[in-house]
XYZ file of C-alpha atoms in Angstrom:
264
model
C -11.047 86.451 49.396
C -11.209 83.945 46.530
C -10.064 84.088 42.942
C -12.911 85.132 40.641
C -11.867 82.810 37.847
C -11.979 79.428 39.510
C -14.235 77.315 41.683
C -12.775 75.437 44.657
C -14.771 72.389 45.740
C -13.779 70.326 48.756
C -14.862 66.680 48.632
C -15.335 65.553 52.204
C -16.879 62.982 54.474
C -15.561 61.994 57.900
C -16.520 58.406 57.158
C -14.138 56.290 55.099
C -15.125 53.979 52.258
C -17.913 56.159 50.856
C -16.409 56.712 47.406
C -14.847 60.086 48.190
C -11.596 59.641 46.275
C -13.354 57.766 43.460
C -15.713 60.708 43.142
C -12.842 63.224 43.158
C -10.959 61.363 40.413
C -13.890 60.671 38.129
C -15.665 64.002 38.566
C -12.374 65.763 37.779
C -11.873 63.559 34.718
C -15.413 64.223 33.483
C -15.001 67.992 33.937
C -11.667 67.854 32.099
C -13.276 65.843 29.286
C -15.682 68.693 28.546
C -12.845 71.202 28.301
C -12.473 72.535 31.848
C -8.966 72.900 33.271
C -9.033 70.946 36.514
C -6.641 70.532 39.430
C -6.981 67.902 42.163
C -5.256 68.654 45.460
C -4.672 65.324 47.198
C -4.862 66.235 50.882
C -5.130 62.671 52.176
C -1.842 61.215 53.487
C -2.841 57.828 52.024
C -2.482 59.407 48.566
C -5.174 57.298 46.913
C -6.177 60.016 44.448
C -2.558 60.283 43.321
C -2.264 56.507 42.897
C -5.613 56.348 41.124
C -4.341 58.844 38.551
C -1.163 56.883 37.913
C 1.302 59.042 39.870
C 3.886 56.579 41.214
C 5.060 57.177 44.787
C 8.668 57.478 43.673
C 7.615 60.302 41.315
C 6.110 62.437 44.098
C 9.227 64.528 44.700
C 7.084 67.462 45.785
C 3.635 67.072 47.274
C 0.776 68.697 49.147
C 3.064 68.605 52.204
C 5.294 71.277 50.635
C 2.165 73.179 49.603
C 0.864 73.227 53.180
C 4.276 74.145 54.585
C 4.517 77.041 52.137
C 7.918 76.047 50.745
C 6.732 75.503 47.149
C 3.915 76.834 44.961
C 1.299 74.921 42.987
C 3.121 75.584 39.728
C 6.185 73.780 41.108
C 4.274 70.827 42.564
C 1.345 70.034 40.240
C 1.881 67.131 37.863
C 0.041 66.502 34.621
C -1.901 63.251 34.432
C -2.815 60.966 31.545
C -6.083 62.906 31.335
C -5.786 66.036 29.178
C -6.630 69.231 31.143
C -6.258 67.426 34.500
C -3.335 67.960 36.888
C -2.800 66.862 40.476
C -0.896 68.040 43.522
C 0.049 64.563 44.773
C 0.158 63.424 48.370
C 2.727 61.586 50.462
C 2.802 60.247 54.003
C 4.726 63.415 54.960
C 1.304 65.035 55.319
C 0.865 63.112 58.568
C 3.342 65.499 60.166
C 1.704 68.726 59.022
C -0.760 69.007 61.872
C 1.983 68.838 64.495
C 4.283 71.181 62.585
C 1.796 74.014 62.037
C -0.597 73.531 64.963
C 0.742 76.557 66.849
C 0.963 78.868 63.843
C -1.579 81.701 63.657
C -2.390 80.916 60.013
C -2.651 77.124 60.512
C -6.232 76.976 59.147
C -5.498 79.165 56.118
C -2.419 77.515 54.609
C -4.320 75.947 51.718
C -6.412 79.084 51.098
C -3.218 81.083 50.714
C -1.751 78.537 48.287
C -4.932 78.467 46.191
C -5.044 82.259 45.939
C -1.956 82.159 43.728
C -1.795 82.904 40.023
C -0.925 79.228 39.461
C -4.248 78.115 40.939
C -6.228 80.654 38.918
C -5.091 78.865 35.750
C -7.611 76.119 36.634
C -11.362 76.598 36.323
C -12.031 73.901 38.934
C -9.931 72.873 41.933
C -11.126 69.715 43.700
C -9.659 68.992 47.139
C -9.730 65.349 48.251
C -9.798 65.218 52.066
C -8.783 62.531 54.549
C -11.668 60.529 56.092
C -11.606 62.480 59.349
C -12.132 66.013 60.570
C -8.645 67.291 61.326
C -6.508 70.310 60.480
C -6.138 69.159 56.864
C -9.908 68.955 56.384
C -10.308 72.292 58.144
C -7.825 73.832 55.700
C -9.744 72.343 52.786
C -13.043 73.782 54.009
C -11.487 77.154 54.834
C -10.142 77.350 51.273
C -13.268 76.203 49.425
C -16.279 77.873 47.904
C -18.327 74.753 48.554
C -18.319 71.191 49.879
C -19.414 68.165 47.852
C -20.391 65.228 50.054
C -20.276 61.623 48.774
C -22.741 59.559 50.792
C -22.889 55.776 50.720
C -26.370 54.267 50.440
C -26.300 52.439 53.757
C -28.053 52.422 57.130
C -25.792 54.871 59.009
C -25.564 57.365 56.157
C -27.896 60.003 57.583
C -26.251 59.893 61.001
C -22.826 60.580 59.533
C -24.247 63.242 57.232
C -25.754 65.230 60.080
C -22.337 65.348 61.775
C -20.715 66.578 58.569
C -23.329 69.281 58.046
C -22.723 70.469 61.610
C -19.007 70.638 60.830
C -19.638 72.695 57.694
C -21.815 75.026 59.757
C -19.056 75.442 62.344
C -16.515 76.283 59.619
C -18.975 78.773 58.111
C -19.405 80.496 61.472
C -15.706 80.634 62.309
C -13.361 80.808 59.295
C -15.280 80.758 56.008
C -18.700 82.481 56.013
C -19.121 81.925 52.268
C -18.868 78.119 52.457
C -21.818 76.357 50.847
C -22.941 72.779 50.296
C -22.304 72.100 46.611
C -24.391 68.954 46.806
C -24.789 65.455 48.203
C -23.920 62.644 45.805
C -25.290 59.198 46.651
C -22.703 56.492 45.980
C -22.513 52.683 45.910
C -26.196 52.457 45.052
C -27.611 48.967 44.456
C -31.068 49.110 42.921
C -31.756 45.510 44.090
C -31.292 46.509 47.719
C -34.441 47.763 49.457
C -32.379 49.466 52.164
C -30.463 51.472 49.545
C -33.750 52.612 48.034
C -34.923 53.691 51.501
C -31.713 55.644 52.166
C -32.152 57.512 48.870
C -35.752 58.395 49.806
C -34.744 59.530 53.308
C -31.849 61.695 52.132
C -33.980 63.335 49.424
C -36.775 63.931 51.964
C -34.418 65.652 54.417
C -32.209 67.574 51.996
C -34.303 68.073 48.867
C -32.516 69.978 46.109
C -29.115 69.605 47.764
C -29.074 65.958 46.632
C -27.900 65.344 43.075
C -30.278 63.447 40.807
C -27.432 61.195 39.677
C -26.955 57.972 41.642
C -23.487 56.401 41.473
C -24.011 52.630 41.277
C -21.906 49.863 42.773
C -19.771 48.905 39.815
C -16.936 46.393 39.450
C -15.228 48.366 36.689
C -15.098 51.501 38.853
C -13.526 49.442 41.658
C -10.940 47.927 39.307
C -9.817 51.168 37.672
C -7.528 52.548 40.448
C -5.353 49.426 40.384
C -4.534 50.353 36.774
C -3.785 53.969 37.735
C -6.723 55.201 35.682
C -10.040 56.941 36.323
C -12.982 54.652 35.552
C -13.912 56.987 32.701
C -10.618 56.140 30.975
C -10.617 52.509 32.038
C -14.129 51.734 30.773
C -16.104 54.696 29.471
C -19.228 52.657 28.768
C -19.641 51.055 32.191
C -22.526 52.218 34.365
C -20.230 53.916 36.896
C -18.421 55.992 34.274
C -21.681 57.080 32.697
C -22.985 58.100 36.129
C -19.933 60.292 36.799
C -20.373 61.984 33.418
C -23.974 62.755 34.419
C -22.774 64.061 37.782
C -20.319 66.411 36.063
C -23.159 67.711 33.937
C -25.189 68.407 37.090
C -22.248 70.178 38.747
C -21.813 72.433 35.703
C -25.542 73.130 35.613
C -25.584 74.125 39.290
C -22.641 76.432 38.699
C -24.502 78.132 35.847
C -27.579 78.568 38.032
C -25.442 79.981 40.849
C -23.812 82.545 38.522
C -27.186 83.524 37.067
C -28.783 84.026 40.515
């Protein structure tokens, strides 16, 4: 069903503002920095991952809309970024129309899977899919196409409630369209060590989900927040800041988990 040479990870959370796109950009950059060939598929109509990697809207002549509609292949759409080894299938607002256009098609849930089964996609060792902050047909496509789901989770009061809904969604997708779908891991974002509530959320999530939670905590960091406005990943904008260092550690954990999975 999937290409043997690459790993497709969907980055998803129905809640907005949890650091999903920031995680996609900086994890991809960190993986590329250690020599992996990485592709981001921007599946959010807002196109924040594309903007955050410096792809101007006027330069997005082809996008994930054409990918989902099946009119163009990844090799025709993907654009190189300023990060060596990292390319992106950019997004445009055209994606808003996809759900209506393909909703009655029999393969509506498998459009992205089909696109990522191509020779073009197999040229990348990692494909990261950045989802919209909702569970719709785009997110369903992303989960149907993926080997695993990585969940960014903000260290705040309602985090566990939202997480339980997402895990139920993953379970539904596993039972219906993608039995091999796994949870890659939960990454805790926007962590403030001075905040007692944040510390409690970390403890609660680790208690409930154990090894599924990455050791790395992504801190609240001004430099990480600034980076997208310059069209750069934080790792390029300020490598030494705490946020960049955390994403490098996260990439190391992702690689380690992949090695353990292959060895099992």
